[in-house]
Amino acid sequence: MKLLRSLAPLVLIVALIVGMGIVTTAQMSESVLHAAHDAEWTGLDPHVASTVSSFHVLANVVESLTTNNDSLELTPLLATDWSQSEDGATWTFNLREGVMFSNGVEMTSEHVVFSMNRILDPDTGSGRVASVGGAGTVWEAMGDYSVTVTTPEPNAILPILLSSRATAVVHPDSVDENGVIVVPIGTGPFTVEDLDGTISMTLAKNENYWQEGLPLLDAVEITVIQEDAAREAALIGGEVDFVTSVGRQAVAALQENPDVTVLVSPALAYKYIGLNLMREPYDDVRVRQAIAYAINRDDLCAAGDFGLCTPLYGGPIDTASPWHFDYAPYSQNIEKAKALMAEAGYADGFDMELMPTSTYQDTVRQAQVLQAQLAAIGIRTTINAPEWAEWLELEGNFRYDGYICSWNGLIDVEQYYYLQHRTDEVFNFTGYSDPAFDALVEEGRTISDFDERYAIYEQANQILVDAVPYVYFYNPAFVRAMSPSVQGYVLRPDNNNLYMNTWLEG
């Protein structure tokens, strides 16, 4: 809860920047928001999707049992309350009555059990098995409006894990004959219409939505504009009302434009390079540590996000978080990096391919800076910057030396460590494996006391930082921009893109 309290004033400031006021019927009539998203969604199956671009849409269509409000406090959503058994192995969630799917069918416990079992089913290929209790978990309907969850081991943080839209409750008719969800039937404030591949869609108001009076918009027409300059020009020219991202080099100029409102929020996110431990020489921890010592994070921050960021010299968590750990050994030290390279047998260096993505130009700029920095210790780099879909395929199949990316939406400490670093987890794309680390992050899931969890994750963090499967660069900021007519939008540190309370003024 310390993290939630520390971020609440920042979120409130962001909300006030947008402007809150009395919404009249006239203001809301025929209100269609034209939004430009910065990247193509990679699928709309909430149980399988793994990209921010997908969840920027899905957050408006599907809902989970719990959620984090705009102050990032854990609150009820489709569940009204929950309790844990004395032995810690069983949770009971009571469901909200009268919640309708967009197809007009009332949500019941059977729909919850169906959705969670679909995530647990290996054939689904979901990366969120751990978020619904883990393999061997049993979800059971107890009447129409209650479910029980029995986990193989006590799980103290299940309600936190279930706040992700990746654990959404969907109607079974969402799933086609191949077991795939192309367009989900959810309980959220909008439905997907006029879907054109991965480049445009309309989010239409869900007339069956259970929260009275919401959403305030009739529709959100979404177009993908990947190039920063083109997206910003569309906003300035009035072609769109709202953009999900702004090129950091343009922030200052847009802030001076009276026809544009710019929101900046601290980000629960980190940017990094992931190293392929399945390949030589990255399987040698001395090489990975040499890379960590070779880089100048201030230069990476300046190039990637034009200074809107905080460098990281150890683990992934910013100093503003109560989950921050002080262990930070990797200030730039070229001589130490060279010594480690020589000790590993690479005094003359080696060839390396850096893999940013052209879809996110900050990663390309970071790669260009890394190219110069790594040359100082003899690493000769080339840059391969595929588009997002190809990049994901290469990453997912370990066909890279070092990939450059970010990880978003991190509120609880578990979300920084478990899914990307535990052995064989679906989002572990470096091949990192350490039984001691695994045991600690698994133990951390069984404990609710903050101080006890902190001590456990502090140990896990040091093991991870010393092993360096990731070299962390910095914590960024999130930036959105919009027409002054756009009201009520809240830019959240977890990057949850919600249109439900947004309206157009005038």
mmCIF file of N, CA and C in Angstrom, residues 27-152:
data_model
loop_
_atom_site.group_PDB
_atom_site.id
_atom_site.type_symbol
_atom_site.label_atom_id
_atom_site.label_comp_id
_atom_site.label_asym_id
_atom_site.label_seq_id
_atom_site.Cartn_x
_atom_site.Cartn_y
_atom_site.Cartn_z
ATOM 1 N N GLN A 27 -22.964 18.120 -23.848
ATOM 2 C CA GLN A 27 -21.543 17.876 -24.073
ATOM 3 C C GLN A 27 -21.304 16.465 -24.581
ATOM 4 N N MET A 28 -22.164 15.518 -24.166
ATOM 5 C CA MET A 28 -21.923 14.126 -24.489
ATOM 6 C C MET A 28 -22.632 13.665 -25.751
ATOM 7 N N SER A 29 -23.540 14.464 -26.304
ATOM 8 C CA SER A 29 -24.323 14.014 -27.442
ATOM 9 C C SER A 29 -23.440 13.796 -28.657
ATOM 10 N N GLU A 30 -23.657 12.656 -29.322
ATOM 11 C CA GLU A 30 -22.918 12.320 -30.543
ATOM 12 C C GLU A 30 -21.413 12.478 -30.351
ATOM 13 N N SER A 31 -20.913 12.037 -29.214
ATOM 14 C CA SER A 31 -19.499 12.255 -28.919
ATOM 15 C C SER A 31 -18.671 11.063 -29.377
ATOM 16 N N VAL A 32 -17.810 11.319 -30.355
ATOM 17 C CA VAL A 32 -16.909 10.298 -30.891
ATOM 18 C C VAL A 32 -15.484 10.820 -30.765
ATOM 19 N N LEU A 33 -14.672 10.113 -30.026
ATOM 20 C CA LEU A 33 -13.270 10.467 -29.868
ATOM 21 C C LEU A 33 -12.466 9.818 -30.983
ATOM 22 N N HIS A 34 -11.663 10.615 -31.665
ATOM 23 C CA HIS A 34 -10.770 10.095 -32.703
ATOM 24 C C HIS A 34 -9.375 9.967 -32.098
ATOM 25 N N ALA A 35 -8.930 8.728 -31.947
ATOM 26 C CA ALA A 35 -7.676 8.448 -31.248
ATOM 27 C C ALA A 35 -6.666 7.815 -32.186
ATOM 28 N N ALA A 36 -5.423 8.239 -32.061
ATOM 29 C CA ALA A 36 -4.320 7.622 -32.805
ATOM 30 C C ALA A 36 -3.463 6.840 -31.820
ATOM 31 N N HIS A 37 -3.437 5.526 -31.995
ATOM 32 C CA HIS A 37 -2.568 4.682 -31.177
ATOM 33 C C HIS A 37 -1.216 4.541 -31.869
ATOM 34 N N ASP A 38 -0.191 4.275 -31.078
ATOM 35 C CA ASP A 38 1.171 4.338 -31.609
ATOM 36 C C ASP A 38 1.700 3.014 -32.146
ATOM 37 N N ALA A 39 0.976 1.912 -31.944
ATOM 38 C CA ALA A 39 1.458 0.611 -32.440
ATOM 39 C C ALA A 39 0.270 -0.301 -32.709
ATOM 40 N N GLU A 40 0.447 -1.206 -33.667
ATOM 41 C CA GLU A 40 -0.597 -2.170 -33.996
ATOM 42 C C GLU A 40 -0.799 -3.147 -32.845
ATOM 43 N N TRP A 41 -2.064 -3.479 -32.577
ATOM 44 C CA TRP A 41 -2.326 -4.534 -31.608
ATOM 45 C C TRP A 41 -1.916 -5.867 -32.228
ATOM 46 N N THR A 42 -1.461 -6.781 -31.396
ATOM 47 C CA THR A 42 -0.970 -8.071 -31.894
ATOM 48 C C THR A 42 -1.965 -9.186 -31.639
ATOM 49 N N GLY A 43 -3.209 -8.822 -31.438
ATOM 50 C CA GLY A 43 -4.273 -9.773 -31.164
ATOM 51 C C GLY A 43 -5.150 -9.230 -30.065
ATOM 52 N N LEU A 44 -6.418 -9.666 -30.049
ATOM 53 C CA LEU A 44 -7.376 -9.169 -29.065
ATOM 54 C C LEU A 44 -7.880 -10.280 -28.151
ATOM 55 N N ASP A 45 -7.113 -11.336 -28.035
ATOM 56 C CA ASP A 45 -7.423 -12.398 -27.076
ATOM 57 C C ASP A 45 -6.761 -12.022 -25.755
ATOM 58 N N PRO A 46 -7.540 -11.614 -24.750
ATOM 59 C CA PRO A 46 -6.912 -11.118 -23.517
ATOM 60 C C PRO A 46 -6.081 -12.167 -22.797
ATOM 61 N N HIS A 47 -6.410 -13.434 -23.005
ATOM 62 C CA HIS A 47 -5.693 -14.501 -22.305
ATOM 63 C C HIS A 47 -4.370 -14.851 -22.973
ATOM 64 N N VAL A 48 -4.163 -14.360 -24.188
ATOM 65 C CA VAL A 48 -2.959 -14.688 -24.951
ATOM 66 C C VAL A 48 -2.125 -13.443 -25.251
ATOM 67 N N ALA A 49 -2.777 -12.307 -25.431
ATOM 68 C CA ALA A 49 -2.072 -11.072 -25.798
ATOM 69 C C ALA A 49 -0.989 -10.738 -24.773
ATOM 70 N N SER A 50 0.095 -10.151 -25.263
ATOM 71 C CA SER A 50 1.209 -9.833 -24.365
ATOM 72 C C SER A 50 1.759 -8.432 -24.571
ATOM 73 N N THR A 51 1.164 -7.651 -25.478
ATOM 74 C CA THR A 51 1.734 -6.348 -25.804
ATOM 75 C C THR A 51 0.885 -5.205 -25.252
ATOM 76 N N VAL A 52 1.556 -4.113 -24.939
ATOM 77 C CA VAL A 52 0.864 -2.911 -24.473
ATOM 78 C C VAL A 52 -0.152 -2.451 -25.505
ATOM 79 N N SER A 53 0.209 -2.533 -26.785
ATOM 80 C CA SER A 53 -0.685 -2.061 -27.845
ATOM 81 C C SER A 53 -2.004 -2.820 -27.846
ATOM 82 N N SER A 54 -1.979 -4.103 -27.533
ATOM 83 C CA SER A 54 -3.224 -4.875 -27.458
ATOM 84 C C SER A 54 -4.049 -4.464 -26.243
ATOM 85 N N PHE A 55 -3.392 -4.307 -25.104
ATOM 86 C CA PHE A 55 -4.144 -3.989 -23.885
ATOM 87 C C PHE A 55 -4.588 -2.532 -23.826
ATOM 88 N N HIS A 56 -4.009 -1.660 -24.650
ATOM 89 C CA HIS A 56 -4.551 -0.309 -24.762
ATOM 90 C C HIS A 56 -5.969 -0.341 -25.327
ATOM 91 N N VAL A 57 -6.283 -1.384 -26.085
ATOM 92 C CA VAL A 57 -7.643 -1.595 -26.585
ATOM 93 C C VAL A 57 -8.445 -2.436 -25.604
ATOM 94 N N LEU A 58 -7.892 -3.582 -25.212
ATOM 95 C CA LEU A 58 -8.631 -4.562 -24.417
ATOM 96 C C LEU A 58 -9.089 -4.019 -23.070
ATOM 97 N N ALA A 59 -8.357 -3.086 -22.498
ATOM 98 C CA ALA A 59 -8.741 -2.522 -21.202
ATOM 99 C C ALA A 59 -10.111 -1.871 -21.242
ATOM 100 N N ASN A 60 -10.581 -1.546 -22.434
ATOM 101 C CA ASN A 60 -11.886 -0.904 -22.600
ATOM 102 C C ASN A 60 -12.995 -1.880 -22.967
ATOM 103 N N VAL A 61 -12.644 -3.144 -23.164
ATOM 104 C CA VAL A 61 -13.596 -4.131 -23.691
ATOM 105 C C VAL A 61 -13.873 -5.247 -22.697
ATOM 106 N N VAL A 62 -12.860 -5.643 -21.947
ATOM 107 C CA VAL A 62 -12.997 -6.752 -20.999
ATOM 108 C C VAL A 62 -12.654 -6.270 -19.596
ATOM 109 N N GLU A 63 -13.108 -7.050 -18.605
ATOM 110 C CA GLU A 63 -12.857 -6.683 -17.211
ATOM 111 C C GLU A 63 -12.431 -7.908 -16.411
ATOM 112 N N SER A 64 -11.776 -7.651 -15.302
ATOM 113 C CA SER A 64 -11.252 -8.693 -14.430
ATOM 114 C C SER A 64 -12.011 -8.690 -13.103
ATOM 115 N N LEU A 65 -11.723 -9.665 -12.265
ATOM 116 C CA LEU A 65 -12.427 -9.756 -10.985
ATOM 117 C C LEU A 65 -12.081 -8.584 -10.070
ATOM 118 N N THR A 66 -10.821 -8.187 -10.074
ATOM 119 C CA THR A 66 -10.382 -7.039 -9.282
ATOM 120 C C THR A 66 -9.729 -6.032 -10.220
ATOM 121 N N THR A 67 -9.430 -4.862 -9.689
ATOM 122 C CA THR A 67 -8.766 -3.853 -10.514
ATOM 123 C C THR A 67 -7.977 -2.919 -9.618
ATOM 124 N N ASN A 68 -7.193 -2.063 -10.226
ATOM 125 C CA ASN A 68 -6.531 -0.972 -9.515
ATOM 126 C C ASN A 68 -7.167 0.323 -9.973
ATOM 127 N N ASN A 69 -7.635 1.134 -9.026
ATOM 128 C CA ASN A 69 -8.274 2.384 -9.405
ATOM 129 C C ASN A 69 -7.220 3.397 -9.853
ATOM 130 N N ASP A 70 -7.655 4.617 -10.134
ATOM 131 C CA ASP A 70 -6.727 5.612 -10.671
ATOM 132 C C ASP A 70 -5.642 6.002 -9.671
ATOM 133 N N SER A 71 -5.871 5.715 -8.384
ATOM 134 C CA SER A 71 -4.831 5.910 -7.373
ATOM 135 C C SER A 71 -4.017 4.644 -7.159
ATOM 136 N N LEU A 72 -4.286 3.629 -8.006
ATOM 137 C CA LEU A 72 -3.581 2.347 -8.015
ATOM 138 C C LEU A 72 -3.850 1.496 -6.780
ATOM 139 N N GLU A 73 -4.944 1.773 -6.084
ATOM 140 C CA GLU A 73 -5.360 0.933 -4.965
ATOM 141 C C GLU A 73 -6.161 -0.246 -5.500
ATOM 142 N N LEU A 74 -5.955 -1.428 -4.916
ATOM 143 C CA LEU A 74 -6.700 -2.615 -5.313
ATOM 144 C C LEU A 74 -8.156 -2.461 -4.891
ATOM 145 N N THR A 75 -9.079 -2.617 -5.850
ATOM 146 C CA THR A 75 -10.503 -2.438 -5.583
ATOM 147 C C THR A 75 -11.314 -3.515 -6.296
ATOM 148 N N PRO A 76 -12.560 -3.731 -5.874
ATOM 149 C CA PRO A 76 -13.423 -4.703 -6.557
ATOM 150 C C PRO A 76 -13.778 -4.235 -7.962
ATOM 151 N N LEU A 77 -14.028 -5.200 -8.848
ATOM 152 C CA LEU A 77 -14.576 -4.904 -10.168
ATOM 153 C C LEU A 77 -15.706 -5.888 -10.442
ATOM 154 N N LEU A 78 -15.425 -7.019 -11.067
ATOM 155 C CA LEU A 78 -16.479 -8.014 -11.267
ATOM 156 C C LEU A 78 -16.745 -8.808 -9.997
ATOM 157 N N ALA A 79 -15.788 -8.870 -9.118
ATOM 158 C CA ALA A 79 -16.002 -9.421 -7.777
ATOM 159 C C ALA A 79 -16.285 -8.267 -6.823
ATOM 160 N N THR A 80 -17.170 -8.500 -5.862
ATOM 161 C CA THR A 80 -17.498 -7.457 -4.885
ATOM 162 C C THR A 80 -16.629 -7.548 -3.642
ATOM 163 N N ASP A 81 -16.201 -8.765 -3.298
ATOM 164 C CA ASP A 81 -15.357 -8.976 -2.127
ATOM 165 C C ASP A 81 -14.732 -10.360 -2.214
ATOM 166 N N TRP A 82 -13.754 -10.619 -1.360
ATOM 167 C CA TRP A 82 -13.047 -11.895 -1.386
ATOM 168 C C TRP A 82 -12.468 -12.183 -0.010
ATOM 169 N N SER A 83 -12.204 -13.464 0.236
ATOM 170 C CA SER A 83 -11.638 -13.886 1.516
ATOM 171 C C SER A 83 -10.772 -15.115 1.297
ATOM 172 N N GLN A 84 -9.833 -15.327 2.227
ATOM 173 C CA GLN A 84 -8.909 -16.449 2.133
ATOM 174 C C GLN A 84 -9.124 -17.388 3.306
ATOM 175 N N SER A 85 -9.026 -18.688 3.050
ATOM 176 C CA SER A 85 -9.177 -19.684 4.106
ATOM 177 C C SER A 85 -8.005 -19.611 5.082
ATOM 178 N N GLU A 86 -8.188 -20.189 6.256
ATOM 179 C CA GLU A 86 -7.151 -20.130 7.281
ATOM 180 C C GLU A 86 -5.860 -20.807 6.842
ATOM 181 N N ASP A 87 -5.975 -21.876 6.042
ATOM 182 C CA ASP A 87 -4.761 -22.567 5.596
ATOM 183 C C ASP A 87 -4.101 -21.880 4.402
ATOM 184 N N GLY A 88 -4.729 -20.814 3.884
ATOM 185 C CA GLY A 88 -4.145 -20.033 2.803
ATOM 186 C C GLY A 88 -4.279 -20.627 1.422
ATOM 187 N N ALA A 89 -4.893 -21.806 1.311
ATOM 188 C CA ALA A 89 -4.928 -22.512 0.027
ATOM 189 C C ALA A 89 -6.170 -22.221 -0.797
ATOM 190 N N THR A 90 -7.199 -21.629 -0.189
ATOM 191 C CA THR A 90 -8.458 -21.410 -0.906
ATOM 192 C C THR A 90 -8.924 -19.968 -0.747
ATOM 193 N N TRP A 91 -9.265 -19.383 -1.875
ATOM 194 C CA TRP A 91 -9.877 -18.056 -1.903
ATOM 195 C C TRP A 91 -11.327 -18.193 -2.346
ATOM 196 N N THR A 92 -12.190 -17.335 -1.807
ATOM 197 C CA THR A 92 -13.580 -17.243 -2.252
ATOM 198 C C THR A 92 -13.823 -15.830 -2.767
ATOM 199 N N PHE A 93 -14.353 -15.745 -3.983
ATOM 200 C CA PHE A 93 -14.701 -14.456 -4.587
ATOM 201 C C PHE A 93 -16.210 -14.407 -4.797
ATOM 202 N N ASN A 94 -16.851 -13.394 -4.232
ATOM 203 C CA ASN A 94 -18.270 -13.165 -4.471
ATOM 204 C C ASN A 94 -18.420 -12.205 -5.641
ATOM 205 N N LEU A 95 -19.329 -12.553 -6.552
ATOM 206 C CA LEU A 95 -19.437 -11.825 -7.812
ATOM 207 C C LEU A 95 -20.531 -10.768 -7.766
ATOM 208 N N ARG A 96 -20.347 -9.754 -8.584
ATOM 209 C CA ARG A 96 -21.337 -8.694 -8.724
ATOM 210 C C ARG A 96 -22.529 -9.223 -9.516
ATOM 211 N N GLU A 97 -23.719 -9.022 -9.004
ATOM 212 C CA GLU A 97 -24.920 -9.470 -9.707
ATOM 213 C C GLU A 97 -25.375 -8.412 -10.702
ATOM 214 N N GLY A 98 -26.021 -8.865 -11.771
ATOM 215 C CA GLY A 98 -26.570 -7.947 -12.756
ATOM 216 C C GLY A 98 -25.578 -7.435 -13.771
ATOM 217 N N VAL A 99 -24.381 -7.998 -13.811
ATOM 218 C CA VAL A 99 -23.385 -7.606 -14.813
ATOM 219 C C VAL A 99 -23.691 -8.338 -16.112
ATOM 220 N N MET A 100 -23.798 -7.580 -17.197
ATOM 221 C CA MET A 100 -24.149 -8.167 -18.487
ATOM 222 C C MET A 100 -22.947 -8.142 -19.424
ATOM 223 N N PHE A 101 -22.781 -9.226 -20.169
ATOM 224 C CA PHE A 101 -21.854 -9.194 -21.292
ATOM 225 C C PHE A 101 -22.440 -8.299 -22.381
ATOM 226 N N SER A 102 -21.613 -7.907 -23.312
ATOM 227 C CA SER A 102 -22.081 -7.028 -24.387
ATOM 228 C C SER A 102 -23.120 -7.704 -25.274
ATOM 229 N N ASN A 103 -23.224 -9.047 -25.211
ATOM 230 C CA ASN A 103 -24.251 -9.754 -25.987
ATOM 231 C C ASN A 103 -25.565 -9.893 -25.232
ATOM 232 N N GLY A 104 -25.667 -9.262 -24.053
ATOM 233 C CA GLY A 104 -26.908 -9.262 -23.297
ATOM 234 C C GLY A 104 -27.079 -10.403 -22.328
ATOM 235 N N VAL A 105 -26.088 -11.273 -22.203
ATOM 236 C CA VAL A 105 -26.151 -12.409 -21.284
ATOM 237 C C VAL A 105 -25.561 -11.998 -19.936
ATOM 238 N N GLU A 106 -26.226 -12.384 -18.847
ATOM 239 C CA GLU A 106 -25.710 -12.039 -17.527
ATOM 240 C C GLU A 106 -24.484 -12.885 -17.184
ATOM 241 N N MET A 107 -23.481 -12.237 -16.617
ATOM 242 C CA MET A 107 -22.292 -12.949 -16.159
ATOM 243 C C MET A 107 -22.591 -13.715 -14.874
ATOM 244 N N THR A 108 -22.172 -14.981 -14.829
ATOM 245 C CA THR A 108 -22.315 -15.803 -13.626
ATOM 246 C C THR A 108 -20.986 -16.480 -13.305
ATOM 247 N N SER A 109 -20.997 -17.237 -12.244
ATOM 248 C CA SER A 109 -19.791 -17.952 -11.823
ATOM 249 C C SER A 109 -19.308 -18.921 -12.889
ATOM 250 N N GLU A 110 -20.214 -19.476 -13.677
ATOM 251 C CA GLU A 110 -19.809 -20.417 -14.728
ATOM 252 C C GLU A 110 -18.920 -19.731 -15.763
ATOM 253 N N HIS A 111 -19.206 -18.467 -16.052
ATOM 254 C CA HIS A 111 -18.376 -17.731 -17.011
ATOM 255 C C HIS A 111 -16.983 -17.459 -16.435
ATOM 256 N N VAL A 112 -16.927 -17.197 -15.137
ATOM 257 C CA VAL A 112 -15.633 -16.981 -14.488
ATOM 258 C C VAL A 112 -14.803 -18.258 -14.541
ATOM 259 N N VAL A 113 -15.419 -19.382 -14.175
ATOM 260 C CA VAL A 113 -14.704 -20.661 -14.181
ATOM 261 C C VAL A 113 -14.245 -21.008 -15.597
ATOM 262 N N PHE A 114 -15.112 -20.781 -16.587
ATOM 263 C CA PHE A 114 -14.731 -21.038 -17.981
ATOM 264 C C PHE A 114 -13.488 -20.233 -18.358
ATOM 265 N N SER A 115 -13.493 -18.956 -18.025
ATOM 266 C CA SER A 115 -12.393 -18.069 -18.421
ATOM 267 C C SER A 115 -11.088 -18.463 -17.743
ATOM 268 N N MET A 116 -11.149 -18.766 -16.444
ATOM 269 C CA MET A 116 -9.927 -19.119 -15.728
ATOM 270 C C MET A 116 -9.392 -20.478 -16.184
ATOM 271 N N ASN A 117 -10.292 -21.415 -16.444
ATOM 272 C CA ASN A 117 -9.845 -22.718 -16.948
ATOM 273 C C ASN A 117 -9.230 -22.593 -18.338
ATOM 274 N N ARG A 118 -9.743 -21.658 -19.118
ATOM 275 C CA ARG A 118 -9.148 -21.443 -20.444
ATOM 276 C C ARG A 118 -7.710 -20.940 -20.307
ATOM 277 N N ILE A 119 -7.464 -20.063 -19.353
ATOM 278 C CA ILE A 119 -6.101 -19.587 -19.118
ATOM 279 C C ILE A 119 -5.209 -20.731 -18.649
ATOM 280 N N LEU A 120 -5.733 -21.588 -17.784
ATOM 281 C CA LEU A 120 -4.956 -22.704 -17.241
ATOM 282 C C LEU A 120 -4.692 -23.795 -18.269
ATOM 283 N N ASP A 121 -5.532 -23.884 -19.296
ATOM 284 C CA ASP A 121 -5.399 -24.932 -20.307
ATOM 285 C C ASP A 121 -4.122 -24.710 -21.125
ATOM 286 N N PRO A 122 -3.192 -25.668 -21.126
ATOM 287 C CA PRO A 122 -1.952 -25.492 -21.903
ATOM 288 C C PRO A 122 -2.200 -25.240 -23.385
ATOM 289 N N ASP A 123 -3.317 -25.759 -23.926
ATOM 290 C CA ASP A 123 -3.603 -25.565 -25.347
ATOM 291 C C ASP A 123 -3.870 -24.103 -25.694
ATOM 292 N N THR A 124 -4.271 -23.308 -24.701
ATOM 293 C CA THR A 124 -4.518 -21.883 -24.949
ATOM 294 C C THR A 124 -3.211 -21.138 -25.194
ATOM 295 N N GLY A 125 -2.160 -21.566 -24.545
ATOM 296 C CA GLY A 125 -0.872 -20.887 -24.700
ATOM 297 C C GLY A 125 -0.807 -19.561 -23.973
ATOM 298 N N SER A 126 -1.535 -19.442 -22.877
ATOM 299 C CA SER A 126 -1.543 -18.192 -22.126
ATOM 300 C C SER A 126 -0.272 -18.044 -21.304
ATOM 301 N N GLY A 127 0.199 -16.815 -21.220
ATOM 302 C CA GLY A 127 1.335 -16.517 -20.358
ATOM 303 C C GLY A 127 0.918 -16.130 -18.957
ATOM 304 N N ARG A 128 -0.370 -16.271 -18.647
ATOM 305 C CA ARG A 128 -0.893 -15.776 -17.377
ATOM 306 C C ARG A 128 -1.353 -16.891 -16.444
ATOM 307 N N VAL A 129 -0.853 -18.099 -16.646
ATOM 308 C CA VAL A 129 -1.237 -19.220 -15.787
ATOM 309 C C VAL A 129 -0.941 -18.893 -14.326
ATOM 310 N N ALA A 130 0.224 -18.332 -14.059
ATOM 311 C CA ALA A 130 0.593 -17.999 -12.683
ATOM 312 C C ALA A 130 -0.335 -16.950 -12.083
ATOM 313 N N SER A 131 -0.937 -16.113 -12.924
ATOM 314 C CA SER A 131 -1.801 -15.035 -12.434
ATOM 315 C C SER A 131 -3.159 -15.535 -11.967
ATOM 316 N N VAL A 132 -3.545 -16.747 -12.356
ATOM 317 C CA VAL A 132 -4.833 -17.300 -11.921
ATOM 318 C C VAL A 132 -4.625 -18.464 -10.962
ATOM 319 N N GLY A 133 -3.441 -18.536 -10.370
ATOM 320 C CA GLY A 133 -3.179 -19.539 -9.348
ATOM 321 C C GLY A 133 -2.073 -20.509 -9.668
ATOM 322 N N GLY A 134 -1.768 -20.685 -10.955
ATOM 323 C CA GLY A 134 -0.721 -21.611 -11.359
ATOM 324 C C GLY A 134 -1.264 -22.976 -11.725
ATOM 325 N N ALA A 135 -0.433 -23.772 -12.368
ATOM 326 C CA ALA A 135 -0.832 -25.124 -12.772
ATOM 327 C C ALA A 135 -1.305 -25.910 -11.557
ATOM 328 N N GLY A 136 -2.399 -26.648 -11.742
ATOM 329 C CA GLY A 136 -2.963 -27.426 -10.650
ATOM 330 C C GLY A 136 -4.013 -26.694 -9.844
ATOM 331 N N THR A 137 -4.229 -25.418 -10.138
ATOM 332 C CA THR A 137 -5.261 -24.646 -9.446
ATOM 333 C C THR A 137 -6.644 -25.092 -9.901
ATOM 334 N N VAL A 138 -7.584 -25.138 -8.968
ATOM 335 C CA VAL A 138 -8.957 -25.550 -9.266
ATOM 336 C C VAL A 138 -9.902 -24.388 -8.982
ATOM 337 N N TRP A 139 -10.619 -23.963 -10.026
ATOM 338 C CA TRP A 139 -11.671 -22.954 -9.910
ATOM 339 C C TRP A 139 -13.019 -23.664 -9.920
ATOM 340 N N GLU A 140 -13.889 -23.324 -8.966
ATOM 341 C CA GLU A 140 -15.197 -23.972 -8.871
ATOM 342 C C GLU A 140 -16.290 -22.930 -8.678
ATOM 343 N N ALA A 141 -17.427 -23.165 -9.346
ATOM 344 C CA ALA A 141 -18.605 -22.322 -9.163
ATOM 345 C C ALA A 141 -19.357 -22.779 -7.922
ATOM 346 N N MET A 142 -19.706 -21.837 -7.072
ATOM 347 C CA MET A 142 -20.475 -22.118 -5.858
ATOM 348 C C MET A 142 -21.763 -21.311 -5.945
ATOM 349 N N GLY A 143 -22.739 -21.843 -6.673
ATOM 350 C CA GLY A 143 -23.921 -21.066 -6.972
ATOM 351 C C GLY A 143 -23.640 -20.119 -8.122
ATOM 352 N N ASP A 144 -24.580 -19.226 -8.397
ATOM 353 C CA ASP A 144 -24.447 -18.345 -9.559
ATOM 354 C C ASP A 144 -23.451 -17.208 -9.351
ATOM 355 N N TYR A 145 -23.227 -16.811 -8.108
ATOM 356 C CA TYR A 145 -22.481 -15.577 -7.883
ATOM 357 C C TYR A 145 -21.326 -15.734 -6.890
ATOM 358 N N SER A 146 -20.713 -16.892 -6.878
ATOM 359 C CA SER A 146 -19.556 -17.097 -6.024
ATOM 360 C C SER A 146 -18.655 -18.160 -6.637
ATOM 361 N N VAL A 147 -17.346 -17.958 -6.528
ATOM 362 C CA VAL A 147 -16.387 -18.957 -6.994
ATOM 363 C C VAL A 147 -15.340 -19.184 -5.911
ATOM 364 N N THR A 148 -14.819 -20.413 -5.861
ATOM 365 C CA THR A 148 -13.691 -20.707 -4.987
ATOM 366 C C THR A 148 -12.480 -21.052 -5.843
ATOM 367 N N VAL A 149 -11.314 -20.726 -5.327
ATOM 368 C CA VAL A 149 -10.053 -20.985 -6.019
ATOM 369 C C VAL A 149 -9.134 -21.712 -5.041
ATOM 370 N N THR A 150 -8.785 -22.941 -5.378
ATOM 371 C CA THR A 150 -7.883 -23.725 -4.536
ATOM 372 C C THR A 150 -6.557 -23.882 -5.259
ATOM 373 N N THR A 151 -5.507 -23.357 -4.650
ATOM 374 C CA THR A 151 -4.182 -23.371 -5.266
ATOM 375 C C THR A 151 -3.318 -24.468 -4.639
ATOM 376 N N PRO A 152 -2.363 -25.007 -5.400
ATOM 377 C CA PRO A 152 -1.510 -26.076 -4.864
ATOM 378 C C PRO A 152 -0.725 -25.652 -3.622
#
